């Protein structure tokens, strides 16, 4: 299964790409369909790029100014956008009105169920995180076990909302590989029962609000980096998420790969060392046994509960044992990345979660290993980068999925008045 994506820069990232966003790939059939597509393109631009003048929108979307004016008026009438005179850069003549998304009025609910924490946020149209809360994930709790706590956190985040605000949707991003305390591993997939349970806990049906959908944590994160992070403008992306294990979000040809039941991306169980350690999944020599946090701590000879950052700091200070441990883990990380590069030929590999710090501390060593094992045709154009969005990447990507129905059909999406 694949999901089509749209691209755009992160609000705090690089200067926005001035090229027009691609129009939705839906065949036009009559004036109403053309109007719907144009409204979608306009609202999507505002959501990704932020406030933009009518004049700029006309050039970026290749529409005449009168059409832009009519479309903007439709979005304003639907309370999805505002229009105001510019406050800076005055020129002779009548200034072009600036169109902005209504971030405080239109929002989505998002949550992440991670290996060690539960996080919820209310994200406004335009990608602004309006409220964010988190709590520790109880040890051994399944994703379904966390629904009550997630609903309570969401209730806190929405306590002071005004009566004129509307929820456009909700997404739960789940770490689909569960590492039990005894070391065993279960791959759960993006279980739709979690969405149904949250709908019931928050009484979504009675409130006439769009229900939740679920997705994989790494899939949400790669979507965020693709739209608002370091992978903007790239159609082939591998995002590696590290926590207790290793998972991947993968985009090929501009499309998110999800797999049957949302169970793709379990790259941590790619065998790289057949004679290596036993993995909790039952196999031997899985990639995550060589590159995870546990592997780094084991190689450094420190207790299992030690924060990996302590080892990285020691390596940076020149501690020989810590440096050797880091180099060993980095070598295995580079080998696994080379395998993925040969398989998917991405434009970029992005390191997130615990792998972000590991990459930052040993980028040269990892790159050297990738260059020695990846095919020349696949490595020549390859970028290796630390993720730009940090621990909130999955929340940001989950919000993009939650807004998709509204962005595709702004005037007819299931958003209550």
mmCIF file of C-alpha atoms in Angstrom:
data_model
loop_
_atom_site.group_PDB
_atom_site.id
_atom_site.type_symbol
_atom_site.label_atom_id
_atom_site.label_comp_id
_atom_site.label_asym_id
_atom_site.label_seq_id
_atom_site.Cartn_x
_atom_site.Cartn_y
_atom_site.Cartn_z
ATOM 1 C CA UNK A 1 0.000 0.000 0.000
ATOM 2 C CA UNK A 2 1.246 3.497 -0.784
ATOM 3 C CA UNK A 3 -0.023 6.948 0.182
ATOM 4 C CA UNK A 4 0.667 9.963 -2.071
ATOM 5 C CA UNK A 5 2.482 12.839 -0.385
ATOM 6 C CA UNK A 6 2.914 16.560 -0.870
ATOM 7 C CA UNK A 7 6.036 18.463 0.036
ATOM 8 C CA UNK A 8 6.986 21.714 1.705
ATOM 9 C CA UNK A 9 9.540 23.179 4.141
ATOM 10 C CA UNK A 10 9.477 23.149 7.928
ATOM 11 C CA UNK A 11 8.450 26.527 9.330
ATOM 12 C CA UNK A 12 11.744 26.996 11.149
ATOM 13 C CA UNK A 13 13.850 25.390 8.443
ATOM 14 C CA UNK A 14 15.294 26.682 5.189
ATOM 15 C CA UNK A 15 13.776 29.360 2.979
ATOM 16 C CA UNK A 16 10.669 27.890 1.264
ATOM 17 C CA UNK A 17 11.077 26.397 -2.166
ATOM 18 C CA UNK A 18 9.416 28.950 -4.503
ATOM 19 C CA UNK A 19 8.264 26.339 -6.988
ATOM 20 C CA UNK A 20 4.519 25.650 -7.113
ATOM 21 C CA UNK A 21 3.280 22.702 -5.100
ATOM 22 C CA UNK A 22 2.092 19.862 -7.335
ATOM 23 C CA UNK A 23 -1.642 19.843 -7.921
ATOM 24 C CA UNK A 24 -3.570 16.850 -6.546
ATOM 25 C CA UNK A 25 -3.405 13.961 -9.005
ATOM 26 C CA UNK A 26 -7.155 13.726 -9.566
ATOM 27 C CA UNK A 27 -8.563 14.070 -13.102
ATOM 28 C CA UNK A 28 -10.562 17.260 -13.582
ATOM 29 C CA UNK A 29 -14.210 16.804 -14.600
ATOM 30 C CA UNK A 30 -16.010 20.085 -14.940
ATOM 31 C CA UNK A 31 -15.769 23.478 -13.316
ATOM 32 C CA UNK A 32 -16.596 22.260 -9.803
ATOM 33 C CA UNK A 33 -13.778 19.725 -9.885
ATOM 34 C CA UNK A 34 -11.337 22.348 -11.188
ATOM 35 C CA UNK A 35 -12.468 24.701 -8.424
ATOM 36 C CA UNK A 36 -11.985 21.972 -5.808
ATOM 37 C CA UNK A 37 -8.476 21.269 -7.060
ATOM 38 C CA UNK A 38 -7.589 24.958 -7.012
ATOM 39 C CA UNK A 39 -8.960 25.396 -3.486
ATOM 40 C CA UNK A 40 -6.960 22.365 -2.403
ATOM 41 C CA UNK A 41 -3.754 23.737 -3.946
ATOM 42 C CA UNK A 42 -4.281 27.132 -2.312
ATOM 43 C CA UNK A 43 -5.062 25.813 1.176
ATOM 44 C CA UNK A 44 -2.245 23.284 0.965
ATOM 45 C CA UNK A 45 0.176 26.080 0.074
ATOM 46 C CA UNK A 46 -0.959 28.150 3.073
ATOM 47 C CA UNK A 47 -0.717 25.112 5.331
ATOM 48 C CA UNK A 48 2.853 24.330 4.242
ATOM 49 C CA UNK A 49 4.338 27.743 3.483
ATOM 50 C CA UNK A 50 2.292 30.047 5.712
ATOM 51 C CA UNK A 51 0.912 33.549 4.997
ATOM 52 C CA UNK A 52 1.316 34.508 1.339
ATOM 53 C CA UNK A 53 0.138 37.532 -0.637
ATOM 54 C CA UNK A 54 -2.419 37.201 -3.413
ATOM 55 C CA UNK A 55 0.172 38.357 -5.923
ATOM 56 C CA UNK A 56 2.640 35.665 -4.857
ATOM 57 C CA UNK A 57 -0.084 33.010 -4.877
ATOM 58 C CA UNK A 58 -1.018 33.950 -8.416
ATOM 59 C CA UNK A 59 2.509 33.294 -9.630
ATOM 60 C CA UNK A 60 3.152 30.206 -7.501
ATOM 61 C CA UNK A 61 -0.114 28.469 -8.401
ATOM 62 C CA UNK A 62 -0.203 29.735 -11.991
ATOM 63 C CA UNK A 63 -3.674 31.243 -11.595
ATOM 64 C CA UNK A 64 -4.797 34.780 -12.470
ATOM 65 C CA UNK A 65 -5.347 37.269 -9.671
ATOM 66 C CA UNK A 66 -9.125 37.335 -9.975
ATOM 67 C CA UNK A 67 -9.243 33.551 -9.577
ATOM 68 C CA UNK A 68 -6.956 33.739 -6.542
ATOM 69 C CA UNK A 69 -9.209 36.430 -5.077
ATOM 70 C CA UNK A 70 -12.312 34.280 -5.528
ATOM 71 C CA UNK A 71 -10.636 31.193 -4.070
ATOM 72 C CA UNK A 72 -9.301 33.138 -1.093
ATOM 73 C CA UNK A 73 -12.773 34.555 -0.485
ATOM 74 C CA UNK A 74 -14.173 31.005 -0.424
ATOM 75 C CA UNK A 75 -11.615 29.938 2.185
ATOM 76 C CA UNK A 76 -12.290 33.055 4.267
ATOM 77 C CA UNK A 77 -16.051 32.410 4.112
ATOM 78 C CA UNK A 78 -15.408 28.845 5.312
ATOM 79 C CA UNK A 79 -13.329 30.182 8.251
ATOM 80 C CA UNK A 80 -10.245 28.359 6.997
ATOM 81 C CA UNK A 81 -8.225 31.489 6.150
ATOM 82 C CA UNK A 82 -7.997 35.215 6.773
ATOM 83 C CA UNK A 83 -7.023 38.129 4.524
ATOM 84 C CA UNK A 84 -5.230 41.206 5.789
ATOM 85 C CA UNK A 85 -3.252 44.097 4.379
ATOM 86 C CA UNK A 86 0.532 43.584 4.646
ATOM 87 C CA UNK A 87 2.200 45.256 7.613
ATOM 88 C CA UNK A 88 5.625 45.707 5.978
ATOM 89 C CA UNK A 89 7.182 46.412 2.599
ATOM 90 C CA UNK A 90 4.790 49.109 1.417
ATOM 91 C CA UNK A 91 4.890 49.999 -2.248
ATOM 92 C CA UNK A 92 3.123 52.509 -4.416
ATOM 93 C CA UNK A 93 -0.411 51.507 -5.306
ATOM 94 C CA UNK A 94 -2.904 49.232 -3.604
ATOM 95 C CA UNK A 95 -1.113 46.516 -1.570
ATOM 96 C CA UNK A 96 -1.823 42.857 -2.245
ATOM 97 C CA UNK A 97 -3.769 41.227 0.584
ATOM 98 C CA UNK A 98 -1.974 38.518 2.570
ATOM 99 C CA UNK A 99 -3.829 35.226 2.934
ATOM 100 C CA UNK A 100 -3.151 33.204 6.116
ATOM 101 C CA UNK A 101 -4.376 29.869 7.490
ATOM 102 C CA UNK A 102 -6.622 30.041 10.575
ATOM 103 C CA UNK A 103 -4.306 28.096 12.844
ATOM 104 C CA UNK A 104 -6.085 28.821 16.124
ATOM 105 C CA UNK A 105 -9.549 27.937 14.828
ATOM 106 C CA UNK A 106 -8.870 24.774 12.786
ATOM 107 C CA UNK A 107 -6.809 22.051 14.439
ATOM 108 C CA UNK A 108 -6.203 18.312 14.676
ATOM 109 C CA UNK A 109 -5.568 15.889 17.516
ATOM 110 C CA UNK A 110 -2.386 13.842 17.331
ATOM 111 C CA UNK A 111 -0.689 11.373 19.628
ATOM 112 C CA UNK A 112 2.409 9.208 19.648
ATOM 113 C CA UNK A 113 2.788 5.942 21.548
ATOM 114 C CA UNK A 114 6.540 5.552 21.869
ATOM 115 C CA UNK A 115 8.723 3.024 23.654
ATOM 116 C CA UNK A 116 9.103 5.166 26.772
ATOM 117 C CA UNK A 117 6.616 8.030 26.509
ATOM 118 C CA UNK A 118 3.097 8.974 25.492
ATOM 119 C CA UNK A 119 2.742 12.351 23.795
ATOM 120 C CA UNK A 120 -0.299 14.278 22.571
ATOM 121 C CA UNK A 121 -0.625 17.613 20.806
ATOM 122 C CA UNK A 122 -3.192 19.950 19.357
ATOM 123 C CA UNK A 123 -1.791 21.143 16.017
ATOM 124 C CA UNK A 124 -3.297 24.081 14.163
ATOM 125 C CA UNK A 125 -3.761 24.466 10.420
ATOM 126 C CA UNK A 126 -0.356 25.541 9.143
ATOM 127 C CA UNK A 127 1.449 22.957 11.258
ATOM 128 C CA UNK A 128 1.673 25.032 14.447
ATOM 129 C CA UNK A 129 1.816 22.990 17.665
ATOM 130 C CA UNK A 130 -0.669 24.844 19.869
ATOM 131 C CA UNK A 131 -0.510 22.582 22.937
ATOM 132 C CA UNK A 132 1.650 19.571 23.757
ATOM 133 C CA UNK A 133 1.670 17.206 26.739
ATOM 134 C CA UNK A 134 3.372 13.949 27.611
ATOM 135 C CA UNK A 135 3.585 11.219 30.221
ATOM 136 C CA UNK A 136 5.779 8.145 30.738
ATOM 137 C CA UNK A 137 4.601 4.983 29.019
ATOM 138 C CA UNK A 138 3.939 2.359 31.695
ATOM 139 C CA UNK A 139 6.424 -0.535 31.372
ATOM 140 C CA UNK A 140 4.916 -3.446 29.475
ATOM 141 C CA UNK A 141 1.785 -1.503 28.457
ATOM 142 C CA UNK A 142 0.398 -2.418 25.045
ATOM 143 C CA UNK A 143 -0.766 0.427 22.787
ATOM 144 C CA UNK A 144 -4.390 -0.366 23.684
ATOM 145 C CA UNK A 145 -3.526 -0.129 27.373
ATOM 146 C CA UNK A 146 -2.498 3.512 26.901
ATOM 147 C CA UNK A 147 -5.798 4.804 25.495
ATOM 148 C CA UNK A 148 -7.183 6.041 28.830
ATOM 149 C CA UNK A 149 -4.030 8.034 29.565
ATOM 150 C CA UNK A 150 -3.939 9.468 26.023
ATOM 151 C CA UNK A 151 -7.576 10.564 26.276
ATOM 152 C CA UNK A 152 -6.868 12.273 29.611
ATOM 153 C CA UNK A 153 -3.893 14.151 28.144
ATOM 154 C CA UNK A 154 -5.979 15.235 25.156
ATOM 155 C CA UNK A 155 -8.692 16.476 27.472
ATOM 156 C CA UNK A 156 -6.134 18.643 29.255
ATOM 157 C CA UNK A 157 -4.828 20.027 25.952
ATOM 158 C CA UNK A 158 -8.346 20.976 24.843
ATOM 159 C CA UNK A 159 -9.657 22.320 28.148
ATOM 160 C CA UNK A 160 -9.497 26.014 27.249
ATOM 161 C CA UNK A 161 -10.649 25.846 23.626
ATOM 162 C CA UNK A 162 -13.188 28.404 22.466
ATOM 163 C CA UNK A 163 -16.600 27.332 21.115
ATOM 164 C CA UNK A 164 -15.796 28.460 17.570
ATOM 165 C CA UNK A 165 -12.810 26.118 17.072
ATOM 166 C CA UNK A 166 -13.121 22.910 15.050
ATOM 167 C CA UNK A 167 -11.240 19.628 14.975
ATOM 168 C CA UNK A 168 -10.419 18.465 11.435
ATOM 169 C CA UNK A 169 -9.219 14.961 12.334
ATOM 170 C CA UNK A 170 -6.893 12.887 14.468
ATOM 171 C CA UNK A 171 -3.940 10.520 14.071
ATOM 172 C CA UNK A 172 -2.174 8.179 16.470
ATOM 173 C CA UNK A 173 1.396 7.232 15.524
ATOM 174 C CA UNK A 174 2.432 3.983 17.192
ATOM 175 C CA UNK A 175 5.807 2.375 17.768
ATOM 176 C CA UNK A 176 4.643 -0.897 16.273
ATOM 177 C CA UNK A 177 7.462 -3.028 17.656
ATOM 178 C CA UNK A 178 6.967 -3.734 21.366
ATOM 179 C CA UNK A 179 10.044 -4.730 23.391
ATOM 180 C CA UNK A 180 8.890 -6.586 26.499
ATOM 181 C CA UNK A 181 10.805 -6.477 29.777
ATOM 182 C CA UNK A 182 11.922 -10.078 29.286
ATOM 183 C CA UNK A 183 13.562 -9.139 25.970
ATOM 184 C CA UNK A 184 10.943 -10.633 23.655
ATOM 185 C CA UNK A 185 9.631 -8.590 20.737
ATOM 186 C CA UNK A 186 6.159 -8.307 19.196
ATOM 187 C CA UNK A 187 5.319 -6.508 15.948
ATOM 188 C CA UNK A 188 1.789 -5.141 16.350
ATOM 189 C CA UNK A 189 1.170 -3.005 13.265
ATOM 190 C CA UNK A 190 -0.887 0.208 13.213
ATOM 191 C CA UNK A 191 -3.837 -1.337 15.071
ATOM 192 C CA UNK A 192 -7.136 0.320 14.142
ATOM 193 C CA UNK A 193 -8.557 -0.777 17.502
ATOM 194 C CA UNK A 194 -6.501 2.017 19.063
ATOM 195 C CA UNK A 195 -8.271 4.591 16.886
ATOM 196 C CA UNK A 196 -11.687 3.110 17.690
ATOM 197 C CA UNK A 197 -10.939 3.091 21.419
ATOM 198 C CA UNK A 198 -9.843 6.740 21.350
ATOM 199 C CA UNK A 199 -12.956 7.678 19.375
ATOM 200 C CA UNK A 200 -15.057 6.058 22.100
ATOM 201 C CA UNK A 201 -13.067 7.558 24.993
ATOM 202 C CA UNK A 202 -13.415 11.074 23.564
ATOM 203 C CA UNK A 203 -17.002 10.563 22.361
ATOM 204 C CA UNK A 204 -16.009 11.666 18.861
ATOM 205 C CA UNK A 205 -19.269 10.510 17.269
ATOM 206 C CA UNK A 206 -21.441 12.553 19.635
ATOM 207 C CA UNK A 207 -19.281 15.611 19.002
ATOM 208 C CA UNK A 208 -19.614 15.051 15.232
ATOM 209 C CA UNK A 209 -15.853 15.203 14.840
ATOM 210 C CA UNK A 210 -13.753 13.174 12.385
ATOM 211 C CA UNK A 211 -12.405 10.004 13.948
ATOM 212 C CA UNK A 212 -8.833 8.904 14.488
ATOM 213 C CA UNK A 213 -6.606 6.936 12.146
ATOM 214 C CA UNK A 214 -3.452 5.080 13.132
ATOM 215 C CA UNK A 215 -0.036 4.930 11.509
ATOM 216 C CA UNK A 216 3.454 3.696 12.271
ATOM 217 C CA UNK A 217 5.716 6.052 14.232
ATOM 218 C CA UNK A 218 8.571 5.996 11.706
ATOM 219 C CA UNK A 219 6.133 6.456 8.802
ATOM 220 C CA UNK A 220 4.799 9.616 10.439
ATOM 221 C CA UNK A 221 8.333 10.879 11.071
ATOM 222 C CA UNK A 222 9.510 10.373 7.487
ATOM 223 C CA UNK A 223 6.434 12.237 6.280
ATOM 224 C CA UNK A 224 7.301 15.164 8.559
ATOM 225 C CA UNK A 225 10.917 15.342 7.397
ATOM 226 C CA UNK A 226 9.729 15.090 3.775
ATOM 227 C CA UNK A 227 7.291 17.994 4.136
ATOM 228 C CA UNK A 228 8.936 20.244 6.736
ATOM 229 C CA UNK A 229 12.432 18.950 7.485
ATOM 230 C CA UNK A 230 15.722 17.946 5.868
ATOM 231 C CA UNK A 231 14.151 15.878 3.063
ATOM 232 C CA UNK A 232 12.118 18.655 1.418
ATOM 233 C CA UNK A 233 12.105 18.276 -2.368
ATOM 234 C CA UNK A 234 13.362 14.674 -2.287
ATOM 235 C CA UNK A 235 11.175 11.861 -3.596
ATOM 236 C CA UNK A 236 13.185 8.919 -2.236
ATOM 237 C CA UNK A 237 13.786 9.014 1.500
ATOM 238 C CA UNK A 238 14.696 6.514 4.220
ATOM 239 C CA UNK A 239 14.128 7.694 7.802
ATOM 240 C CA UNK A 240 15.693 5.554 10.543
ATOM 241 C CA UNK A 241 14.111 5.796 13.980
ATOM 242 C CA UNK A 242 15.983 4.456 16.985
ATOM 243 C CA UNK A 243 14.602 3.820 20.469
ATOM 244 C CA UNK A 244 14.745 0.369 22.043
ATOM 245 C CA UNK A 245 14.870 -1.015 18.508
ATOM 246 C CA UNK A 246 15.276 0.280 14.957
ATOM 247 C CA UNK A 247 12.460 0.970 12.488
ATOM 248 C CA UNK A 248 12.234 2.873 9.204
ATOM 249 C CA UNK A 249 9.854 5.145 7.384
ATOM 250 C CA UNK A 250 10.358 4.829 3.633
ATOM 251 C CA UNK A 251 9.277 7.048 0.753
ATOM 252 C CA UNK A 252 9.913 5.880 -2.806
ATOM 253 C CA UNK A 253 8.941 7.881 -5.857
ATOM 254 C CA UNK A 254 7.257 10.445 -3.599
ATOM 255 C CA UNK A 255 4.990 7.842 -2.002
ATOM 256 C CA UNK A 256 4.934 6.505 1.536
ATOM 257 C CA UNK A 257 5.364 2.743 1.731
ATOM 258 C CA UNK A 258 3.234 1.233 4.501
ATOM 259 C CA UNK A 259 2.990 -2.487 3.745
ATOM 260 C CA UNK A 260 0.160 -4.827 4.632
ATOM 261 C CA UNK A 261 -1.342 -3.897 7.985
ATOM 262 C CA UNK A 262 1.157 -1.069 8.418
ATOM 263 C CA UNK A 263 3.914 -3.531 9.257
ATOM 264 C CA UNK A 264 6.614 -2.386 6.849
ATOM 265 C CA UNK A 265 9.850 -0.737 7.919
ATOM 266 C CA UNK A 266 11.019 -3.329 10.460
ATOM 267 C CA UNK A 267 14.610 -2.880 9.344
ATOM 268 C CA UNK A 268 15.949 -3.586 12.805
ATOM 269 C CA UNK A 269 15.325 -7.253 12.065
ATOM 270 C CA UNK A 270 17.376 -7.292 8.895
ATOM 271 C CA UNK A 271 20.069 -9.916 9.585
ATOM 272 C CA UNK A 272 23.563 -8.433 9.266
ATOM 273 C CA UNK A 273 25.568 -10.790 11.476
ATOM 274 C CA UNK A 274 24.333 -14.416 11.214
ATOM 275 C CA UNK A 275 26.712 -15.544 13.960
ATOM 276 C CA UNK A 276 25.835 -12.610 16.183
ATOM 277 C CA UNK A 277 23.667 -12.231 19.270
ATOM 278 C CA UNK A 278 20.218 -13.721 19.730
ATOM 279 C CA UNK A 279 17.503 -11.123 19.079
ATOM 280 C CA UNK A 280 14.265 -10.875 21.025
ATOM 281 C CA UNK A 281 12.390 -11.660 17.798
ATOM 282 C CA UNK A 282 13.913 -15.165 17.806
ATOM 283 C CA UNK A 283 16.445 -14.656 15.001
ATOM 284 C CA UNK A 284 20.193 -14.255 15.405
ATOM 285 C CA UNK A 285 22.305 -11.286 14.319
ATOM 286 C CA UNK A 286 19.503 -8.771 13.665
ATOM 287 C CA UNK A 287 20.683 -5.257 12.853
ATOM 288 C CA UNK A 288 19.248 -3.762 16.042
ATOM 289 C CA UNK A 289 21.327 -6.133 18.189
ATOM 290 C CA UNK A 290 24.431 -4.422 16.755
ATOM 291 C CA UNK A 291 23.357 -0.756 16.504
ATOM 292 C CA UNK A 292 20.780 -0.105 19.236
ATOM 293 C CA UNK A 293 21.275 1.633 22.566
ATOM 294 C CA UNK A 294 21.811 -1.722 24.284
ATOM 295 C CA UNK A 295 24.626 -2.561 21.848
ATOM 296 C CA UNK A 296 26.386 0.758 22.522
ATOM 297 C CA UNK A 297 26.178 0.352 26.294
ATOM 298 C CA UNK A 298 27.304 -3.268 26.111
ATOM 299 C CA UNK A 299 30.298 -2.382 23.945
ATOM 300 C CA UNK A 300 31.251 0.430 26.333
ATOM 301 C CA UNK A 301 30.994 -1.869 29.350
ATOM 302 C CA UNK A 302 28.526 0.329 31.235
ATOM 303 C CA UNK A 303 25.285 -0.664 33.036
ATOM 304 C CA UNK A 304 22.191 -1.225 30.909
ATOM 305 C CA UNK A 305 20.318 1.706 32.455
ATOM 306 C CA UNK A 306 22.991 4.266 31.493
ATOM 307 C CA UNK A 307 21.916 7.018 29.141
ATOM 308 C CA UNK A 308 23.672 6.621 25.752
ATOM 309 C CA UNK A 309 24.521 10.316 25.808
ATOM 310 C CA UNK A 310 26.980 9.608 28.629
ATOM 311 C CA UNK A 311 28.917 7.227 26.372
ATOM 312 C CA UNK A 312 28.853 9.713 23.492
ATOM 313 C CA UNK A 313 30.185 12.480 25.749
ATOM 314 C CA UNK A 314 32.951 10.214 26.986
ATOM 315 C CA UNK A 315 33.883 9.350 23.393
ATOM 316 C CA UNK A 316 33.996 13.059 22.510
ATOM 317 C CA UNK A 317 36.376 13.648 25.428
ATOM 318 C CA UNK A 318 38.715 11.003 24.023
ATOM 319 C CA UNK A 319 37.889 8.066 26.297
ATOM 320 C CA UNK A 320 39.400 5.094 24.424
ATOM 321 C CA UNK A 321 36.809 2.507 25.518
ATOM 322 C CA UNK A 322 33.853 4.767 24.694
ATOM 323 C CA UNK A 323 35.413 5.722 21.355
ATOM 324 C CA UNK A 324 35.960 2.086 20.423
ATOM 325 C CA UNK A 325 32.378 1.244 21.376
ATOM 326 C CA UNK A 326 31.052 4.123 19.291
ATOM 327 C CA UNK A 327 33.152 3.133 16.275
ATOM 328 C CA UNK A 328 31.990 -0.486 16.503
ATOM 329 C CA UNK A 329 28.311 0.481 16.606
ATOM 330 C CA UNK A 330 28.816 3.105 13.888
ATOM 331 C CA UNK A 331 30.407 0.484 11.629
ATOM 332 C CA UNK A 332 27.408 -1.808 11.942
ATOM 333 C CA UNK A 333 25.073 1.148 11.444
ATOM 334 C CA UNK A 334 26.879 2.094 8.235
ATOM 335 C CA UNK A 335 26.709 -1.484 6.968
ATOM 336 C CA UNK A 336 22.940 -1.651 7.461
ATOM 337 C CA UNK A 337 22.482 1.743 5.830
ATOM 338 C CA UNK A 338 24.500 0.523 2.837
ATOM 339 C CA UNK A 339 22.130 -2.449 2.494
ATOM 340 C CA UNK A 340 19.128 -0.113 2.491
ATOM 341 C CA UNK A 341 20.836 2.214 0.015
ATOM 342 C CA UNK A 342 21.450 -0.693 -2.371
ATOM 343 C CA UNK A 343 17.830 -1.767 -1.997
ATOM 344 C CA UNK A 344 15.982 1.585 -2.268
ATOM 345 C CA UNK A 345 18.545 3.954 -3.843
ATOM 346 C CA UNK A 346 17.283 6.930 -1.804
ATOM 347 C CA UNK A 347 18.236 10.571 -2.183
ATOM 348 C CA UNK A 348 18.744 10.833 1.570
ATOM 349 C CA UNK A 349 18.926 8.746 4.728
ATOM 350 C CA UNK A 350 17.710 10.637 7.802
ATOM 351 C CA UNK A 351 18.647 9.590 11.339
ATOM 352 C CA UNK A 352 16.078 10.154 14.094
ATOM 353 C CA UNK A 353 15.396 9.132 17.671
ATOM 354 C CA UNK A 354 18.469 7.766 19.461
ATOM 355 C CA UNK A 355 20.194 7.298 16.094
ATOM 356 C CA UNK A 356 20.269 11.066 15.584
ATOM 357 C CA UNK A 357 22.863 11.599 18.326
ATOM 358 C CA UNK A 358 24.773 8.498 17.281
ATOM 359 C CA UNK A 359 25.001 9.784 13.713
ATOM 360 C CA UNK A 360 26.034 13.266 14.833
ATOM 361 C CA UNK A 361 28.815 11.788 16.966
ATOM 362 C CA UNK A 362 30.185 9.458 14.274
ATOM 363 C CA UNK A 363 29.068 10.809 10.891
ATOM 364 C CA UNK A 364 32.470 10.404 9.240
ATOM 365 C CA UNK A 365 32.852 6.801 10.385
ATOM 366 C CA UNK A 366 29.319 5.911 9.231
ATOM 367 C CA UNK A 367 29.816 7.571 5.862
ATOM 368 C CA UNK A 368 33.070 5.727 5.327
ATOM 369 C CA UNK A 369 31.356 2.395 6.010
ATOM 370 C CA UNK A 370 28.486 3.228 3.672
ATOM 371 C CA UNK A 371 30.908 4.195 0.909
ATOM 372 C CA UNK A 372 32.763 0.890 1.280
ATOM 373 C CA UNK A 373 29.609 -1.274 1.048
ATOM 374 C CA UNK A 374 27.088 0.619 -1.118
ATOM 375 C CA UNK A 375 27.093 0.476 -4.896
ATOM 376 C CA UNK A 376 28.812 3.514 -6.485
ATOM 377 C CA UNK A 377 25.721 4.427 -8.519
ATOM 378 C CA UNK A 378 23.638 4.532 -5.329
ATOM 379 C CA UNK A 379 26.067 6.373 -3.065
ATOM 380 C CA UNK A 380 27.258 9.161 -5.378
ATOM 381 C CA UNK A 381 24.131 11.289 -4.902
ATOM 382 C CA UNK A 382 23.337 10.064 -1.362
ATOM 383 C CA UNK A 383 22.954 12.461 1.543
ATOM 384 C CA UNK A 384 23.196 11.318 5.167
ATOM 385 C CA UNK A 385 21.593 13.793 7.585
ATOM 386 C CA UNK A 386 20.434 14.107 11.160
ATOM 387 C CA UNK A 387 16.704 14.783 11.352
ATOM 388 C CA UNK A 388 15.702 18.453 11.663
ATOM 389 C CA UNK A 389 12.545 17.981 13.708
ATOM 390 C CA UNK A 390 13.939 16.142 16.714
ATOM 391 C CA UNK A 391 11.634 14.205 19.048
ATOM 392 C CA UNK A 392 8.518 15.902 17.612
ATOM 393 C CA UNK A 393 8.945 14.531 14.082
ATOM 394 C CA UNK A 394 6.292 11.834 14.497
ATOM 395 C CA UNK A 395 3.803 14.307 16.015
ATOM 396 C CA UNK A 396 4.301 16.692 13.088
ATOM 397 C CA UNK A 397 3.890 13.897 10.539
ATOM 398 C CA UNK A 398 0.797 12.588 12.311
ATOM 399 C CA UNK A 399 -0.737 16.044 11.989
ATOM 400 C CA UNK A 400 -0.082 16.063 8.242
ATOM 401 C CA UNK A 401 -2.030 12.816 7.909
ATOM 402 C CA UNK A 402 -4.866 14.171 10.049
ATOM 403 C CA UNK A 403 -5.188 17.306 7.892
ATOM 404 C CA UNK A 404 -5.141 15.399 4.579
ATOM 405 C CA UNK A 405 -8.928 15.143 4.065
ATOM 406 C CA UNK A 406 -9.382 18.861 4.709
ATOM 407 C CA UNK A 407 -6.495 19.817 2.423
ATOM 408 C CA UNK A 408 -7.775 17.598 -0.381
ATOM 409 C CA UNK A 409 -11.337 18.972 -0.327
ATOM 410 C CA UNK A 410 -11.453 22.129 1.819
ATOM 411 C CA UNK A 411 -15.152 22.924 1.491
ATOM 412 C CA UNK A 412 -16.566 19.407 1.655
ATOM 413 C CA UNK A 413 -14.345 17.604 4.173
ATOM 414 C CA UNK A 414 -16.039 16.288 7.267
ATOM 415 C CA UNK A 415 -15.381 19.286 9.496
ATOM 416 C CA UNK A 416 -18.278 20.467 11.683
ATOM 417 C CA UNK A 417 -19.528 24.041 11.430
#
